[in-house]
Short mmCIF file of C-alpha atoms in Angstrom, two decimals:
data_model
loop_
_atom_site.label_atom_id
_atom_site.label_comp_id
_atom_site.label_asym_id
_atom_site.label_seq_id
_atom_site.Cartn_x
_atom_site.Cartn_y
_atom_site.Cartn_z
CA UNK A 1 -11.22 -14.00 47.62
CA UNK A 2 -9.50 -17.35 47.25
CA UNK A 3 -9.49 -17.02 43.46
CA UNK A 4 -8.05 -13.50 43.77
CA UNK A 5 -5.24 -14.77 45.99
CA UNK A 6 -4.43 -17.55 43.51
CA UNK A 7 -4.28 -15.04 40.67
CA UNK A 8 -1.90 -12.86 42.69
CA UNK A 9 0.29 -15.84 43.51
CA UNK A 10 0.37 -16.88 39.84
CA UNK A 11 1.30 -13.34 38.85
CA UNK A 12 4.09 -13.14 41.40
CA UNK A 13 5.38 -16.54 40.29
CA UNK A 14 5.47 -15.42 36.66
CA UNK A 15 7.21 -12.17 37.60
CA UNK A 16 9.77 -14.09 39.64
CA UNK A 17 10.42 -16.45 36.72
CA UNK A 18 10.92 -13.54 34.33
CA UNK A 19 13.17 -11.77 36.80
CA UNK A 20 15.33 -14.84 37.33
CA UNK A 21 15.49 -15.40 33.58
CA UNK A 22 16.60 -11.79 33.10
CA UNK A 23 19.23 -12.11 35.81
CA UNK A 24 20.54 -15.27 34.19
CA UNK A 25 21.02 -13.46 30.88
CA UNK A 26 22.60 -10.51 32.64
CA UNK A 27 25.07 -12.66 34.55
CA UNK A 28 26.19 -14.61 31.49
CA UNK A 29 29.23 -12.45 30.79
CA UNK A 30 31.60 -13.28 27.96
CA UNK A 31 35.13 -14.15 29.06
CA UNK A 32 37.70 -11.49 28.20
CA UNK A 33 39.56 -13.78 25.82
CA UNK A 34 36.34 -14.41 23.85
CA UNK A 35 35.78 -10.67 23.56
CA UNK A 36 39.30 -10.20 22.21
CA UNK A 37 39.12 -13.10 19.79
CA UNK A 38 35.68 -12.45 18.34
CA UNK A 39 35.25 -8.71 18.62
CA UNK A 40 38.68 -7.14 18.42
CA UNK A 41 40.91 -8.65 15.73
CA UNK A 42 38.78 -7.66 12.75
CA UNK A 43 40.50 -4.83 10.88
CA UNK A 44 43.87 -3.24 10.24
CA UNK A 45 43.25 -0.56 12.87
CA UNK A 46 43.06 -3.26 15.56
CA UNK A 47 46.50 -4.54 14.57
CA UNK A 48 47.92 -1.02 14.49
CA UNK A 49 46.61 -0.34 18.01
CA UNK A 50 48.50 -3.32 19.44
CA UNK A 51 51.65 -2.40 17.51
CA UNK A 52 51.46 1.05 19.08
CA UNK A 53 51.02 -0.70 22.42
CA UNK A 54 54.36 -2.46 21.88
CA UNK A 55 56.07 0.91 21.48
CA UNK A 56 54.17 2.35 24.44
CA UNK A 57 55.37 -0.50 26.67
CA UNK A 58 58.94 0.13 25.53
CA UNK A 59 58.64 3.72 26.80
CA UNK A 60 57.81 2.63 30.35
CA UNK A 61 60.46 3.95 32.74
CA UNK A 62 61.19 0.49 34.12
CA UNK A 63 62.04 -0.73 30.60
CA UNK A 64 64.17 2.31 29.76
CA UNK A 65 66.08 1.96 33.05
CA UNK A 66 66.90 -1.65 32.28
CA UNK A 67 67.94 -0.86 28.72
CA UNK A 68 70.41 1.60 30.18
CA UNK A 69 71.59 -0.69 32.99
CA UNK A 70 71.97 -3.72 30.69
CA UNK A 71 73.47 -1.68 27.88
CA UNK A 72 75.29 1.62 28.18
CA UNK A 73 76.04 1.21 31.90
CA UNK A 74 78.32 -1.69 31.03
CA UNK A 75 80.59 0.54 28.97
CA UNK A 76 83.22 3.05 30.03
CA UNK A 77 80.97 5.89 28.85
CA UNK A 78 78.93 5.92 32.08
CA UNK A 79 80.12 6.49 35.64
CA UNK A 80 78.17 6.66 38.87
CA UNK A 81 77.24 10.20 39.92
CA UNK A 82 77.24 11.74 43.40
CA UNK A 83 73.71 10.48 44.09
CA UNK A 84 74.15 6.94 42.81
CA UNK A 85 74.17 5.56 46.36
CA UNK A 86 70.56 6.73 46.74
CA UNK A 87 69.64 3.74 44.58
CA UNK A 88 71.19 0.71 46.24
CA UNK A 89 70.40 -1.55 43.26
CA UNK A 90 72.06 0.79 40.79
CA UNK A 91 74.96 1.40 43.15
CA UNK A 92 75.63 -2.34 43.39
CA UNK A 93 75.67 -2.62 39.60
CA UNK A 94 78.45 -0.03 39.39
CA UNK A 95 80.27 -1.92 42.13
CA UNK A 96 79.79 -5.18 40.20
CA UNK A 97 78.02 -6.56 43.25
CA UNK A 98 74.89 -8.06 41.67
CA UNK A 99 72.67 -10.86 42.98
CA UNK A 100 69.18 -12.18 42.21
CA UNK A 101 67.52 -9.77 44.66
CA UNK A 102 68.67 -6.74 42.65
CA UNK A 103 65.63 -5.09 41.04
CA UNK A 104 67.48 -4.72 37.75
CA UNK A 105 67.59 -8.50 37.33
CA UNK A 106 63.83 -8.64 36.65
CA UNK A 107 62.87 -9.13 33.02
CA UNK A 108 59.07 -9.45 33.16
CA UNK A 109 58.39 -6.22 31.28
CA UNK A 110 60.56 -7.35 28.37
CA UNK A 111 58.66 -10.60 28.06
CA UNK A 112 55.41 -8.65 28.17
CA UNK A 113 56.55 -6.74 25.06
CA UNK A 114 57.72 -9.99 23.46
CA UNK A 115 54.32 -11.54 24.03
CA UNK A 116 52.56 -8.51 22.54
CA UNK A 117 54.69 -8.91 19.41
CA UNK A 118 54.01 -12.64 19.23
CA UNK A 119 50.29 -11.93 19.58
CA UNK A 120 50.37 -9.49 16.65
CA UNK A 121 52.26 -12.01 14.53
CA UNK A 122 49.63 -14.63 15.41
CA UNK A 123 46.52 -12.56 14.68
CA UNK A 124 47.62 -10.17 11.91
CA UNK A 125 47.31 -12.80 9.12
CA UNK A 126 43.78 -13.62 10.34
CA UNK A 127 42.88 -9.94 10.22
CA UNK A 128 44.21 -9.75 6.65
CA UNK A 129 41.74 -12.50 5.71
CA UNK A 130 38.85 -10.41 7.09
CA UNK A 131 39.88 -6.89 6.08
CA UNK A 132 40.28 -6.44 2.30
CA UNK A 133 41.98 -3.07 2.89
CA UNK A 134 44.77 -4.72 4.88
CA UNK A 135 46.97 -5.64 1.95
CA UNK A 136 49.65 -8.30 1.77
CA UNK A 137 52.42 -5.68 1.60
CA UNK A 138 51.03 -3.97 4.71
CA UNK A 139 50.79 -7.32 6.50
CA UNK A 140 54.40 -8.11 5.63
CA UNK A 141 55.48 -4.66 6.84
CA UNK A 142 53.70 -5.32 10.14
CA UNK A 143 55.45 -8.66 10.45
CA UNK A 144 58.82 -7.05 9.84
CA UNK A 145 58.18 -4.28 12.37
CA UNK A 146 56.98 -6.39 15.29
CA UNK A 147 59.55 -9.11 14.59
CA UNK A 148 62.26 -6.45 14.90
CA UNK A 149 60.79 -5.14 18.17
CA UNK A 150 60.64 -8.67 19.58
CA UNK A 151 64.19 -9.50 18.50
CA UNK A 152 65.46 -6.24 19.99
CA UNK A 153 63.96 -7.23 23.35
CA UNK A 154 65.59 -10.65 23.15
CA UNK A 155 68.90 -9.04 22.14
CA UNK A 156 68.89 -6.97 25.33
CA UNK A 157 68.05 -10.08 27.36
CA UNK A 158 70.79 -12.36 26.00
CA UNK A 159 73.45 -9.68 26.33
CA UNK A 160 72.51 -9.21 29.98
CA UNK A 161 71.63 -12.77 31.04
CA UNK A 162 73.31 -14.89 28.33
CA UNK A 163 70.90 -17.88 28.38
CA UNK A 164 67.20 -16.97 28.41
CA UNK A 165 63.78 -18.57 27.75
CA UNK A 166 62.91 -18.11 24.08
CA UNK A 167 59.56 -18.49 22.34
CA UNK A 168 57.87 -17.11 19.25
CA UNK A 169 54.40 -18.27 20.29
CA UNK A 170 51.93 -15.98 22.09
CA UNK A 171 50.46 -16.82 25.47
CA UNK A 172 46.72 -16.44 24.96
CA UNK A 173 45.22 -18.19 27.98
CA UNK A 174 46.09 -19.73 31.34
CA UNK A 175 46.08 -23.30 30.03
CA UNK A 176 49.33 -22.86 28.12
CA UNK A 177 52.63 -24.03 29.55
CA UNK A 178 54.59 -20.93 30.49
CA UNK A 179 57.55 -22.80 31.98
CA UNK A 180 60.08 -22.43 29.18
CA UNK A 181 63.69 -23.61 29.54
CA UNK A 182 66.57 -21.19 29.04
CA UNK A 183 68.24 -21.62 25.66
CA UNK A 184 71.97 -21.06 25.03
CA UNK A 185 73.08 -17.58 24.00
CA UNK A 186 74.32 -18.62 20.56
CA UNK A 187 71.12 -20.51 19.73
CA UNK A 188 68.98 -17.49 20.55
CA UNK A 189 71.32 -15.12 18.69
CA UNK A 190 71.19 -17.32 15.58
CA UNK A 191 67.39 -17.31 15.73
CA UNK A 192 67.27 -13.53 16.06
CA UNK A 193 69.51 -13.09 13.01
CA UNK A 194 67.57 -15.67 10.98
CA UNK A 195 64.24 -14.02 11.78
CA UNK A 196 65.47 -10.52 10.93
CA UNK A 197 67.04 -11.72 7.68
CA UNK A 198 63.70 -13.22 6.66
CA UNK A 199 61.70 -9.99 7.15
CA UNK A 200 64.16 -7.16 6.47
CA UNK A 201 63.16 -6.67 2.83
CA UNK A 202 59.50 -6.17 3.80
CA UNK A 203 60.12 -3.41 6.34
CA UNK A 204 59.09 0.17 5.66
CA UNK A 205 62.01 2.01 4.09
CA UNK A 206 60.71 5.48 4.76
CA UNK A 207 57.45 6.75 6.17
CA UNK A 208 55.61 9.53 4.30
CA UNK A 209 56.30 13.15 5.19
CA UNK A 210 52.88 13.30 6.85
CA UNK A 211 54.24 10.90 9.48
CA UNK A 212 57.43 12.70 10.45
CA UNK A 213 57.72 11.16 13.91
CA UNK A 214 57.31 7.64 12.53
CA UNK A 215 60.55 8.02 10.58
CA UNK A 216 62.58 8.28 13.79
CA UNK A 217 60.21 6.68 16.28
CA UNK A 218 59.33 3.39 14.59
CA UNK A 219 61.22 0.46 13.13
CA UNK A 220 62.34 0.92 9.53
CA UNK A 221 64.47 -1.20 7.22
CA UNK A 222 67.48 0.89 8.23
CA UNK A 223 66.86 0.06 11.90
CA UNK A 224 66.83 -3.64 11.09
CA UNK A 225 70.10 -3.26 9.18
CA UNK A 226 71.63 -1.57 12.24
CA UNK A 227 70.40 -4.37 14.50
CA UNK A 228 71.81 -7.02 12.18
CA UNK A 229 75.16 -5.25 12.05
CA UNK A 230 75.52 -5.40 15.83
CA UNK A 231 74.19 -8.93 16.11
CA UNK A 232 76.75 -10.14 13.58
CA UNK A 233 79.43 -8.42 15.66
CA UNK A 234 78.37 -10.47 18.69
CA UNK A 235 78.39 -13.57 16.50
CA UNK A 236 81.91 -12.74 15.31
CA UNK A 237 80.89 -12.50 11.65
CA UNK A 238 82.71 -9.26 10.89
CA UNK A 239 82.14 -9.36 7.14
CA UNK A 240 78.37 -9.38 7.62
CA UNK A 241 78.62 -6.73 10.31
CA UNK A 242 80.47 -4.41 7.92
CA UNK A 243 78.01 -5.20 5.13
CA UNK A 244 75.02 -4.02 7.15
CA UNK A 245 76.89 -1.09 8.67
CA UNK A 246 77.69 0.08 5.15
CA UNK A 247 74.00 -0.07 4.26
CA UNK A 248 73.16 2.16 7.22
CA UNK A 249 75.92 4.64 6.32
CA UNK A 250 74.87 4.72 2.67
CA UNK A 251 71.27 5.39 3.65
CA UNK A 252 72.40 8.39 5.72
CA UNK A 253 74.46 9.68 2.81
CA UNK A 254 71.46 9.32 0.48
CA UNK A 255 69.28 11.24 2.95
CA UNK A 256 71.87 14.02 3.15
CA UNK A 257 72.15 14.29 -0.64
CA UNK A 258 68.36 14.39 -0.95
CA UNK A 259 68.13 17.23 1.55
CA UNK A 260 70.87 19.11 -0.30
CA UNK A 261 69.02 18.75 -3.61
CA UNK A 262 65.83 20.02 -2.04
CA UNK A 263 67.71 22.95 -0.49
CA UNK A 264 69.33 23.82 -3.82
CA UNK A 265 65.99 23.70 -5.61
CA UNK A 266 64.41 25.96 -3.00
CA UNK A 267 67.30 28.45 -3.32
CA UNK A 268 67.03 28.43 -7.12
CA UNK A 269 63.32 29.18 -6.97
CA UNK A 270 63.94 32.12 -4.63
CA UNK A 271 66.59 33.53 -6.98
CA UNK A 272 64.38 33.08 -10.05
CA UNK A 273 61.47 34.66 -8.23
#
């Protein structure tokens, strides 16, 4: 009986050891940043998903509202409607009575988009080293696209707040210093122009016909030209502003002429038929 009890105890002890060992393995969860670093950024599709996330974040209502409040609302094209007083923050903007407690003075969502872009710019070259199908031209096009998105966010910020924190490095973990000083308006503007000038020639000129919505919904070389035109206006470099505005106008004229040629060809085929 004593031997039987010892065997049972030994069996229970072994089972307990196995159970604890199994629990230990189960509880050893990988940190989220390790999962992202080692299991996510491996192929072109991973990069594309985050780029789409940048656009998705730009479509959030809170971002759109601020783009309007910091942009078009400052012109004479917009006036407060009969229900404007229902939104005290918006009402105070029209009354030019703005303080730090106004909800429209928050810029967190814009820096979230900026950080997404910086993260793509950080990891995309590493993905290109792993994925042979992610070509150098595609990598450069990605760089141009997300750089333009990031600079657009900064352009909204400096026009609204003048001096703002500026960084081109991604925040990847909690150990990084996130307390960035505000840089002068002109310094940030010069950086935006310099960065766009360096990538503009790599941007997609026109998406294929199979991606119709991309042509109007994503950054193209023409969009970067338009951004540069306005940035040079703010800088006071009118010659450069006109130069890039002319490129945008010429592109529209070329598109119109192309459509007219296609229409004429279609009409000719109908007549011949």
